[in-house]
PDB file of C-alpha atoms in Angstrom:
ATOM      1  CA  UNK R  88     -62.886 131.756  92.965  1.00  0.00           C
ATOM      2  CA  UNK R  89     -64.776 133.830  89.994  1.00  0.00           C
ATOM      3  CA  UNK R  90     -62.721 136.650  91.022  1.00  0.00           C
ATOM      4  CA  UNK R  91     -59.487 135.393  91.088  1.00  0.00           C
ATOM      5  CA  UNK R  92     -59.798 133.468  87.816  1.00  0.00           C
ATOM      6  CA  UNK R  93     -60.781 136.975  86.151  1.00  0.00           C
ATOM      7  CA  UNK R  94     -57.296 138.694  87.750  1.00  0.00           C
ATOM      8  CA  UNK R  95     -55.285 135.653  86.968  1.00  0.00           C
ATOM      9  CA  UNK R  96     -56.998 135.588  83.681  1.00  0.00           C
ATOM     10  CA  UNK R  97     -55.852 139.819  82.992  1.00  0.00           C
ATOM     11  CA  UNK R  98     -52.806 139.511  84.674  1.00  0.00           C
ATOM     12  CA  UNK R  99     -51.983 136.277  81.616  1.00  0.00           C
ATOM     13  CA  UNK R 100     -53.885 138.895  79.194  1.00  0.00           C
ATOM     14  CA  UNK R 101     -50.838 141.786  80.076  1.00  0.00           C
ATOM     15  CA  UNK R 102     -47.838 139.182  80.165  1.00  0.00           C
ATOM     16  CA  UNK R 103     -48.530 138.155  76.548  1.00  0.00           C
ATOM     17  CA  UNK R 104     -48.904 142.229  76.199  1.00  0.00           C
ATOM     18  CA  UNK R 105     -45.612 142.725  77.732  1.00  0.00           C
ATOM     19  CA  UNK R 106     -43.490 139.990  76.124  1.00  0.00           C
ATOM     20  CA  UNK R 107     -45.851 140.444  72.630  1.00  0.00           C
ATOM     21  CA  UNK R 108     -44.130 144.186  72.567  1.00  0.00           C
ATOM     22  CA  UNK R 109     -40.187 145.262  73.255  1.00  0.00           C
ATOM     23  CA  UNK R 110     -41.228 146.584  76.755  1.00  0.00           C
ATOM     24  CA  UNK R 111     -40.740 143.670  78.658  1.00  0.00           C
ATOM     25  CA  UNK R 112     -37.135 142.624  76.491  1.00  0.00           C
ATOM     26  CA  UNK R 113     -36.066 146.147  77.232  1.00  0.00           C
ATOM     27  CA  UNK R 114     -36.897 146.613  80.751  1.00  0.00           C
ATOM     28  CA  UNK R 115     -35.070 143.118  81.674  1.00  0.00           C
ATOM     29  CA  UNK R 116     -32.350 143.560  79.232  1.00  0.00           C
ATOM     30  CA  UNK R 117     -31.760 147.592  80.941  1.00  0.00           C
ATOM     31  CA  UNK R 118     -32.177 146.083  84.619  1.00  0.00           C
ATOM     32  CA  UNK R 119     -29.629 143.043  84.018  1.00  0.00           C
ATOM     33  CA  UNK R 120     -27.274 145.075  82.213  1.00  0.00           C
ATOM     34  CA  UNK R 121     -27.097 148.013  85.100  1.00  0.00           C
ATOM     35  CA  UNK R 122     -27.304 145.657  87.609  1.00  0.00           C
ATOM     36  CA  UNK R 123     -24.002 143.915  86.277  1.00  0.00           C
ATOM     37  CA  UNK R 124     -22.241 147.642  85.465  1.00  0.00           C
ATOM     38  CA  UNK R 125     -22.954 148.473  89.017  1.00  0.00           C
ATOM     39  CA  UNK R 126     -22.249 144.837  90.787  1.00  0.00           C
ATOM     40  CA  UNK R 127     -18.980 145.053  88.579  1.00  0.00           C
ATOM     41  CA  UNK R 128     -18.091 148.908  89.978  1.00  0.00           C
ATOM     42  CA  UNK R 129     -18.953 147.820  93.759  1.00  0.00           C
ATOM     43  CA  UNK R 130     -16.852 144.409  93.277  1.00  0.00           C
ATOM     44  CA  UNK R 131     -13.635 146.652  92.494  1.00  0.00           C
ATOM     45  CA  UNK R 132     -14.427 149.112  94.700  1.00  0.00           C
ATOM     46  CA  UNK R 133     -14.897 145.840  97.177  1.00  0.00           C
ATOM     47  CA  UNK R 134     -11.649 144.415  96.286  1.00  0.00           C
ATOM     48  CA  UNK R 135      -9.502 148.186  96.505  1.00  0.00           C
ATOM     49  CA  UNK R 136     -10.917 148.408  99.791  1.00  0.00           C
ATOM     50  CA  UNK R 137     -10.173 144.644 100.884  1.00  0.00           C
ATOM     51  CA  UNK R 138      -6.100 145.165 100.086  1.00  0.00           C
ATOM     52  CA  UNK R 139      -6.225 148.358 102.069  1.00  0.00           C
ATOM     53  CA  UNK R 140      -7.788 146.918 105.119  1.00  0.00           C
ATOM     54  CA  UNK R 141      -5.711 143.799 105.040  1.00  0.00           C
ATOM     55  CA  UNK R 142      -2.510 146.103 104.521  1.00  0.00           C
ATOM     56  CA  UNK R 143      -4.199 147.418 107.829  1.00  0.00           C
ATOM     57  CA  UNK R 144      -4.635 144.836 109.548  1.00  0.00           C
ATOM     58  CA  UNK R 145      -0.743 143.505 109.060  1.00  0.00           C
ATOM     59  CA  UNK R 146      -0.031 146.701 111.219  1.00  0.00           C
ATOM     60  CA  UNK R 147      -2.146 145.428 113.905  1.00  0.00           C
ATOM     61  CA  UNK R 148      -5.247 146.844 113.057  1.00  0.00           C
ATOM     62  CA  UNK R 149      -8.278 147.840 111.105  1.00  0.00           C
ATOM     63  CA  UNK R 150     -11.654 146.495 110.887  1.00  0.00           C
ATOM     64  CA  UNK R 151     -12.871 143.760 109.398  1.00  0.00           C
ATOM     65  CA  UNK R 152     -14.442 144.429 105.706  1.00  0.00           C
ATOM     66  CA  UNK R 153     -18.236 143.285 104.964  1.00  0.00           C
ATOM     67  CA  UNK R 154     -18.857 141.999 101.418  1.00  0.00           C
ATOM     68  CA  UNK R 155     -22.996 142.814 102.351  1.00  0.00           C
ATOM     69  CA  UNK R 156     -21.944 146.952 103.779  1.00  0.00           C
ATOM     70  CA  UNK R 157     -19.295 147.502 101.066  1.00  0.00           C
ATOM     71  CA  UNK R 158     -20.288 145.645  97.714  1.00  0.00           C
ATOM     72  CA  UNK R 159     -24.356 143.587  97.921  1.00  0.00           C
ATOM     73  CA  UNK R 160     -25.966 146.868  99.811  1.00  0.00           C
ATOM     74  CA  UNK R 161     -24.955 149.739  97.423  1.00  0.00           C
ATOM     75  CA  UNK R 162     -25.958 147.644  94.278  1.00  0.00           C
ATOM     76  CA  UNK R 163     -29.224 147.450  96.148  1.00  0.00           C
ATOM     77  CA  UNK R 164     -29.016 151.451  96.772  1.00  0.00           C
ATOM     78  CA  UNK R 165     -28.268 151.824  93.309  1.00  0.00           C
ATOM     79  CA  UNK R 166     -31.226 149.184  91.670  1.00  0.00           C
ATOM     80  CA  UNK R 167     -33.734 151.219  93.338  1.00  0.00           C
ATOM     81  CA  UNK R 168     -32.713 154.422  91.844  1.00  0.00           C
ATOM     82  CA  UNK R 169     -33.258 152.207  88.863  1.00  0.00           C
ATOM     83  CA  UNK R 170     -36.659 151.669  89.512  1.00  0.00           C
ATOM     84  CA  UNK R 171     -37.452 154.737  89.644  1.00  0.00           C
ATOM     85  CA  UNK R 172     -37.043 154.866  85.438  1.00  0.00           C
ATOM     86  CA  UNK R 173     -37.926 151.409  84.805  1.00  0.00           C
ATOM     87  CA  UNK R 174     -41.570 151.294  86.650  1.00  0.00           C
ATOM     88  CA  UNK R 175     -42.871 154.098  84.171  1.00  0.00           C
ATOM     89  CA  UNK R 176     -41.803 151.690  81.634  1.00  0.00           C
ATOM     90  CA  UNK R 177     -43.803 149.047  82.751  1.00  0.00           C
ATOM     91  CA  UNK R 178     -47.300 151.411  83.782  1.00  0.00           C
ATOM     92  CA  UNK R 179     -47.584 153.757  80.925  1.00  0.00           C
ATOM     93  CA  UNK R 180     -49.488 151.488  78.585  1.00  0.00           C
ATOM     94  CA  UNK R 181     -51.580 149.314  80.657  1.00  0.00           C
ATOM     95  CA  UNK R 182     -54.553 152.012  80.915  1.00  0.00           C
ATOM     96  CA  UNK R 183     -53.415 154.742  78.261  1.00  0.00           C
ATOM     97  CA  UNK R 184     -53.340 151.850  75.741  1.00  0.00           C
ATOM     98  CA  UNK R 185     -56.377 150.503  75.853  1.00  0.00           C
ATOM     99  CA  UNK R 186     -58.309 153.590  75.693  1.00  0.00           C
ATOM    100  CA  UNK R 187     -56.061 154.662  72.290  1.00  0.00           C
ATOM    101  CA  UNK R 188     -56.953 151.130  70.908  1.00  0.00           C
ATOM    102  CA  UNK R 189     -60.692 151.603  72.199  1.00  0.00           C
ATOM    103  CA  UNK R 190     -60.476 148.451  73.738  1.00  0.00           C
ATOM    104  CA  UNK R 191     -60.833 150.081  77.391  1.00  0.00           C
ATOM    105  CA  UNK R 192     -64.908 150.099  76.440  1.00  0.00           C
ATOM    106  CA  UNK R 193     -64.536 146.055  76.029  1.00  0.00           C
ATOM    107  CA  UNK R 194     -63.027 145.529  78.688  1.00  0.00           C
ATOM    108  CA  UNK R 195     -65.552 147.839  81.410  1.00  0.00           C
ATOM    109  CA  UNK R 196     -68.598 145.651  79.809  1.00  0.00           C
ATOM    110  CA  UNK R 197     -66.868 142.622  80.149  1.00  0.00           C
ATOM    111  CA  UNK R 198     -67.533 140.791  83.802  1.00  0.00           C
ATOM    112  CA  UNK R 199     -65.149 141.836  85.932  1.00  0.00           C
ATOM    113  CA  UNK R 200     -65.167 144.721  88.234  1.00  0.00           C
ATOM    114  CA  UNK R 201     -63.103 147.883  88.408  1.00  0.00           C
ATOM    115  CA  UNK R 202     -60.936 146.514  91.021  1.00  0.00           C
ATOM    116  CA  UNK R 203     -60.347 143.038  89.423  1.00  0.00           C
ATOM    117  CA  UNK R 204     -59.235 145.018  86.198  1.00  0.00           C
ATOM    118  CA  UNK R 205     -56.727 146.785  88.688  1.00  0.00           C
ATOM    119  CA  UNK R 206     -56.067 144.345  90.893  1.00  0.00           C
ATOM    120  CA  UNK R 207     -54.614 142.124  87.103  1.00  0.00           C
ATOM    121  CA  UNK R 208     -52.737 145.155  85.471  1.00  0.00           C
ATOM    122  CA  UNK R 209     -50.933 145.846  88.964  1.00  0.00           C
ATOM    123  CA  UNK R 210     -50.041 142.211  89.745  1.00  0.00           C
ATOM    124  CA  UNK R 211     -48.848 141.572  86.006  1.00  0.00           C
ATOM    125  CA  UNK R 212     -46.633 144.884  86.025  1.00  0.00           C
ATOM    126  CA  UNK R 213     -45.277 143.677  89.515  1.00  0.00           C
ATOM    127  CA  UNK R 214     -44.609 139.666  88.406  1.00  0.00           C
ATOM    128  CA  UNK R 215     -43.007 141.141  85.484  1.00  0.00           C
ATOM    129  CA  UNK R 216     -40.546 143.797  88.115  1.00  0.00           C
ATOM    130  CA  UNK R 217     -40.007 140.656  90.377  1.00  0.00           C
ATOM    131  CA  UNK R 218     -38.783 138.554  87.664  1.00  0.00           C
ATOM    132  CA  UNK R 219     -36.123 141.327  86.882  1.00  0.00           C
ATOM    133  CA  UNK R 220     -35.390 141.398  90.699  1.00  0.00           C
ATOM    134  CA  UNK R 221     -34.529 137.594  89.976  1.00  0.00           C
ATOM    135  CA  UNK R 222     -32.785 138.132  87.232  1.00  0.00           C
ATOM    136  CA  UNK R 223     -30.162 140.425  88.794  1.00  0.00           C
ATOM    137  CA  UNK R 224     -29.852 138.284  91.950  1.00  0.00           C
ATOM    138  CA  UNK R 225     -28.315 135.972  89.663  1.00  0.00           C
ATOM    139  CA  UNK R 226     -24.963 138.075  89.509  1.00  0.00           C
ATOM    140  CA  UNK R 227     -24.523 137.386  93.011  1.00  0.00           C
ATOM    141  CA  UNK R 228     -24.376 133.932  92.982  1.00  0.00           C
ATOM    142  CA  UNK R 229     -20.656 133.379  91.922  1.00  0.00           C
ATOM    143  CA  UNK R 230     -19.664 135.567  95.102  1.00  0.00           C
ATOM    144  CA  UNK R 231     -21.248 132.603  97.187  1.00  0.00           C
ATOM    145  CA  UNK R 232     -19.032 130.062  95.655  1.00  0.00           C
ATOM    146  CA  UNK R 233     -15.725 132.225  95.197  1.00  0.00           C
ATOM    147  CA  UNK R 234     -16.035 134.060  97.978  1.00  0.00           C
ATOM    148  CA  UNK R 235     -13.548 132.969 101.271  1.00  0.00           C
ATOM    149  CA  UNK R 236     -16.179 134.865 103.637  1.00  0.00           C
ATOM    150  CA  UNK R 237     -19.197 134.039 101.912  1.00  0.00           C
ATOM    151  CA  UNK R 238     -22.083 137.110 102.420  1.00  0.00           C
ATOM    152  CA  UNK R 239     -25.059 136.956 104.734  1.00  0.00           C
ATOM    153  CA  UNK R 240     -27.883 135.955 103.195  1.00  0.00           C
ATOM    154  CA  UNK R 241     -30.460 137.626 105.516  1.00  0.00           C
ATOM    155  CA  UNK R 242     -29.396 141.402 103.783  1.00  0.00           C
ATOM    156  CA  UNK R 243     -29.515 139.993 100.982  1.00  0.00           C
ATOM    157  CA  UNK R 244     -33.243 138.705 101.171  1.00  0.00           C
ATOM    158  CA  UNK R 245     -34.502 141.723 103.020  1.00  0.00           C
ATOM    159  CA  UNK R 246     -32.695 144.008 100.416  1.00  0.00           C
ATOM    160  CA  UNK R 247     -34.062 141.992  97.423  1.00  0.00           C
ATOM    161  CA  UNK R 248     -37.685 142.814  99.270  1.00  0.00           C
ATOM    162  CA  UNK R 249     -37.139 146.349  99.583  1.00  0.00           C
ATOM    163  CA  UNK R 250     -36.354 146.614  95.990  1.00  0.00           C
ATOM    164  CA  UNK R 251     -39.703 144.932  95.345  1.00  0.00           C
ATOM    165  CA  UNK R 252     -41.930 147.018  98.087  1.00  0.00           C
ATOM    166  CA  UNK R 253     -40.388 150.090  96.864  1.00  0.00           C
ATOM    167  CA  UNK R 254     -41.006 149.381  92.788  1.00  0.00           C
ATOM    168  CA  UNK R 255     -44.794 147.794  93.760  1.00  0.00           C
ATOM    169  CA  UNK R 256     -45.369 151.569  95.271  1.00  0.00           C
ATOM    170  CA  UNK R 257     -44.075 153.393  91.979  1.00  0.00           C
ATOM    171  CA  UNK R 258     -45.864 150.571  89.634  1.00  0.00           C
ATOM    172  CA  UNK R 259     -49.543 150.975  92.199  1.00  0.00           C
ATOM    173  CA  UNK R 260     -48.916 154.955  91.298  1.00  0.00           C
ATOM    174  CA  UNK R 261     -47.930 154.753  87.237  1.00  0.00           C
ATOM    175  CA  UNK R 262     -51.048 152.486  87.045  1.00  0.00           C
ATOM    176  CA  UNK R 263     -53.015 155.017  88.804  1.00  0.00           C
ATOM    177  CA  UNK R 264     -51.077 158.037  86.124  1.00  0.00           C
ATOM    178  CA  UNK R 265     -51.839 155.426  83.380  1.00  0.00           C
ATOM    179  CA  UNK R 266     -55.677 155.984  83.838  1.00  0.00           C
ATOM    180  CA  UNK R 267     -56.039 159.709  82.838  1.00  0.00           C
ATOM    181  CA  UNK R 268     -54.541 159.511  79.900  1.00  0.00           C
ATOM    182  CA  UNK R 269     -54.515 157.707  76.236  1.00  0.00           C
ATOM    183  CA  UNK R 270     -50.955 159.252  75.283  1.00  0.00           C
ATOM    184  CA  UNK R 271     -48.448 156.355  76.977  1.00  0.00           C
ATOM    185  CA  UNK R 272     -45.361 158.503  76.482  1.00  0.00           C
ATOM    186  CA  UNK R 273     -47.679 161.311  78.459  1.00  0.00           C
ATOM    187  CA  UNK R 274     -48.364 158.641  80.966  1.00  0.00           C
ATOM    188  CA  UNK R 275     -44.992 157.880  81.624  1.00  0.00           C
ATOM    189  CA  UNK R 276     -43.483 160.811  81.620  1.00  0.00           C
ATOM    190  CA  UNK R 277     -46.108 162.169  84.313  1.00  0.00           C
ATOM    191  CA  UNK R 278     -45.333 158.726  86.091  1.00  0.00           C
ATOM    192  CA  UNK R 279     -41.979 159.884  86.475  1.00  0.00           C
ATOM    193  CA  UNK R 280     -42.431 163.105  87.295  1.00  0.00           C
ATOM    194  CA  UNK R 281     -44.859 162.177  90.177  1.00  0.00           C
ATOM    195  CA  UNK R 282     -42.384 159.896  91.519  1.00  0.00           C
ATOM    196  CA  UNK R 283     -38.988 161.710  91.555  1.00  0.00           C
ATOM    197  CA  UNK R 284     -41.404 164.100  93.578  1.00  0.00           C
ATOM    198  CA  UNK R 285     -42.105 161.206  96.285  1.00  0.00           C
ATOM    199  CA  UNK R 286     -38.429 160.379  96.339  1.00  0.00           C
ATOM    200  CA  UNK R 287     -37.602 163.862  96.835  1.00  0.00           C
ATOM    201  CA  UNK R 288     -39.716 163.598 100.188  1.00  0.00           C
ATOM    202  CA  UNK R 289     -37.031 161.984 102.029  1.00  0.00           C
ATOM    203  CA  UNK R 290     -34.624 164.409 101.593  1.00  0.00           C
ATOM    204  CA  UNK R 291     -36.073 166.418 104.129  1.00  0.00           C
ATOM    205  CA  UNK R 292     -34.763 163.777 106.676  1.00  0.00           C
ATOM    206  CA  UNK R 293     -33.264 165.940 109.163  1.00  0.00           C
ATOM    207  CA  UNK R 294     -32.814 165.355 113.143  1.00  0.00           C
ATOM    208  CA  UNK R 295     -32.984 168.984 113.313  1.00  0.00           C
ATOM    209  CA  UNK R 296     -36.157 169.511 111.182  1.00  0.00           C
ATOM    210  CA  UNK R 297     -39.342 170.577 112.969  1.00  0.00           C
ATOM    211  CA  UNK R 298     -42.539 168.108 113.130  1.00  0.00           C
ATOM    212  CA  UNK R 299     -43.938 169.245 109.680  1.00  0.00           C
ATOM    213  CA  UNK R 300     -40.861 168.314 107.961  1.00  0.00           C
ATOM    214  CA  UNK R 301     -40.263 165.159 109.523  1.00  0.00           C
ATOM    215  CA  UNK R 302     -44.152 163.830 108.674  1.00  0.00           C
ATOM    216  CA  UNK R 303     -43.325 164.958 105.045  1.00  0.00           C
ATOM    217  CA  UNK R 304     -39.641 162.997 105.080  1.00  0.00           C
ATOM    218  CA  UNK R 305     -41.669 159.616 106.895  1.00  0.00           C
ATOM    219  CA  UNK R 306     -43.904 159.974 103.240  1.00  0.00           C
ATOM    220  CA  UNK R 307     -40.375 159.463 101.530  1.00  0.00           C
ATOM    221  CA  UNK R 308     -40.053 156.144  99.828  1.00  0.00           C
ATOM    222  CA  UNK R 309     -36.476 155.779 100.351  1.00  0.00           C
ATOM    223  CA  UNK R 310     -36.604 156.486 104.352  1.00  0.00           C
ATOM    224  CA  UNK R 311     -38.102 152.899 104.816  1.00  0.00           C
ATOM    225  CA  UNK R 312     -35.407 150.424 103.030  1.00  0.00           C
ATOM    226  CA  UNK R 313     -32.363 151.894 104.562  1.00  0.00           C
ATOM    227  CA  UNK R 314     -33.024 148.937 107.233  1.00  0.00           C
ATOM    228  CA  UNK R 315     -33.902 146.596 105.502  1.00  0.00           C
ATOM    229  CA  UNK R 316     -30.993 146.898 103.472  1.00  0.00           C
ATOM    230  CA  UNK R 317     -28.871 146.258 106.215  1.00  0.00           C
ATOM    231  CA  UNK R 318     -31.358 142.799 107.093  1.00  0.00           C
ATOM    232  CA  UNK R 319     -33.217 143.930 109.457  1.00  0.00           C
ATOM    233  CA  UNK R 320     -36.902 143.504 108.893  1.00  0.00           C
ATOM    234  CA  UNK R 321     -39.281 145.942 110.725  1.00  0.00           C
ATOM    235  CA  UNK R 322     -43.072 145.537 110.262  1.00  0.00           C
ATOM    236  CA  UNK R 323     -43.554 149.646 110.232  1.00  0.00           C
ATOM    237  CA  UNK R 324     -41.272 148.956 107.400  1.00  0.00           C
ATOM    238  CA  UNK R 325     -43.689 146.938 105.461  1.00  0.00           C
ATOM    239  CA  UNK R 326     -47.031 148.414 106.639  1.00  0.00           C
ATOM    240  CA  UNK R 327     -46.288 152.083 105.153  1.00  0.00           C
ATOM    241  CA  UNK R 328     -45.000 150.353 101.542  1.00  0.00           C
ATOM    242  CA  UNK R 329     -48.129 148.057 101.626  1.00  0.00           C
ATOM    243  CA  UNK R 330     -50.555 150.592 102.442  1.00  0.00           C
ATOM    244  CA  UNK R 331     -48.421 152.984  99.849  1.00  0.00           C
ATOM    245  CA  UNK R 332     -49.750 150.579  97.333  1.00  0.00           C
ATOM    246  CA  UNK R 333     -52.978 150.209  98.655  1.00  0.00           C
ATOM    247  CA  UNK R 334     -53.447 154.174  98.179  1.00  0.00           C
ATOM    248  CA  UNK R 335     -52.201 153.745  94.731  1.00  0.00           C
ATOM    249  CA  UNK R 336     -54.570 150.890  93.837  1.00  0.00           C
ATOM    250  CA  UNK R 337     -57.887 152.731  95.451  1.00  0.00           C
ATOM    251  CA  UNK R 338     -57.106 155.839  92.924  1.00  0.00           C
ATOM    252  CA  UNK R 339     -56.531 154.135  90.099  1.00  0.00           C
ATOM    253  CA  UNK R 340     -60.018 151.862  90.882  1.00  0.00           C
ATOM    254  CA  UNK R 341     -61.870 155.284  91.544  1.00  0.00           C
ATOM    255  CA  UNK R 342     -60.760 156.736  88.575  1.00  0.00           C
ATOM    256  CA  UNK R 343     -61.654 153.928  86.633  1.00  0.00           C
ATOM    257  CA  UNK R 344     -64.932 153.668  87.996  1.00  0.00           C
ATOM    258  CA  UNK R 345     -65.314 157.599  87.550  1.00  0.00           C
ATOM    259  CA  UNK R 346     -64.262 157.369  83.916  1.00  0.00           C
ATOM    260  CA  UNK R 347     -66.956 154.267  83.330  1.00  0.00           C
ATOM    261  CA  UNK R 348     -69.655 156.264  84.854  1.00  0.00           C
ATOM    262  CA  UNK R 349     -68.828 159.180  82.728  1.00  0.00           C
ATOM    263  CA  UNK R 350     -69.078 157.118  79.454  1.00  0.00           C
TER     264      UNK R 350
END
């Protein structure tokens, strides 16, 4: 119980951080405002398509249009591209900060333990990233009530959780970027960096790519939502983002305890 009073107690220290500073304002202002740009594009590009397939479908045929494949999924598609820039944003300053403030020194004597420290930056960064999940989901809600064929919620859930697997990975890495440095622009931009490279690593997705290549396109982030985009929730699925962020948490941890040994 010691232990999770001192996370709960960091993870309360960062939110007053976060919402004490613009980051938090700007990182939820940026994700609503793209996330109603590109709800707004897919809605038209929805409706274009909907008088085209009806005009189809008066000539006795055509398929029937999905409001999750043709307007919910590519906003998801599009959000995570968006975390990509925002969970920088939210790393750069929880470790780089500290140790331009000095306060980094307080906090190692203080009792808690490397991992508890990690363990309250990472879940504060991520409550903060689920919140502007939330926040966007709330543009879908008038297609419920207006909607004739309402969508299926099941995508819509799964999707919402990929978004949030896939930004936990990026934040477990920043956090990890964030501890071997005291510049936070330096963090952040090295955050980035680091992560367009992971991104990259499903490009190489290829059924005619040799075994090398396809280990290196399984590493890619992106590979692992496509299905649970389209609702379908595969355990594999969640395993390789969870242990993702497990890998990121264990290097940040040993490089904080390398860095308190070293002082």
């Amino acid at each position: 119980m010691t232990a999770l009073r001192n996370v709960l107690a960091l993870v309360e220290k960062e939110w007053r951080h976060y919402f004490g500073s613009p980051i938090a304002y700007v990182a939820l202002f940026v994700w609503t405002l793209l996330y109603g740009i590109f709800f707004y594009y897919a809605f038209t590009y929805f409706l274009r398509q909907s008088v085209m397939m009806s005009q189809q479908m008066e000539l006795g045929g055509g398929p029937k249009i999905s409001i999750n494949e043709w307007m919910i999924r590519p906003v998801f598609h599009n959000m995570a591209v968006v975390a990509l820039f925002v969970a920088p944003m939210l790393t750069m300053r929880l470790f780089a900060e500290e140790k331009r403030q000095g306060t980094i020194e307080l906090l190692s004597t203080s009792p808690v333990t490397d991992l508890q420290i990690v363990l309250g930056k990472f879940l504060a960064a991520v409550g903060l990233y689920g919140l502007m999940i939330v926040t966007g989901l709330v543009n879908l809600l008038p297609v419920w009530y207006y909607a004739s064929s309402p969508p299926e919620w099941k995508p819509v859930l799964t999707g919402a959780l990929a978004l949030l697997l896939i930004g936990s990975c990026f934040i477990a890495l920043g956090l990890f970027v964030s501890t071997l440095t005291r510049n936070q622009i330096v963090a952040g931009i090295l955050s980035f960096c680091l992560l367009l490279g992971i991104w990259t690593l499903g490009w190489a997705d290829d059924p005619s790519a040799g075994p090398v290549m396809k280990v290196v396109a399984y590493l890619g982030v992106t590979n692992h939502m496509e299905d649970m985009m389209k609702g379908v929730l595969d355990l594999k699925d969640v395993v390789f983002y969870l242990s993702f962020v497990a890998f990121g948490l264990f290097l940040a941890q040993q490089s904080v305890e390398s860095q308190r040994w070293r002082a």
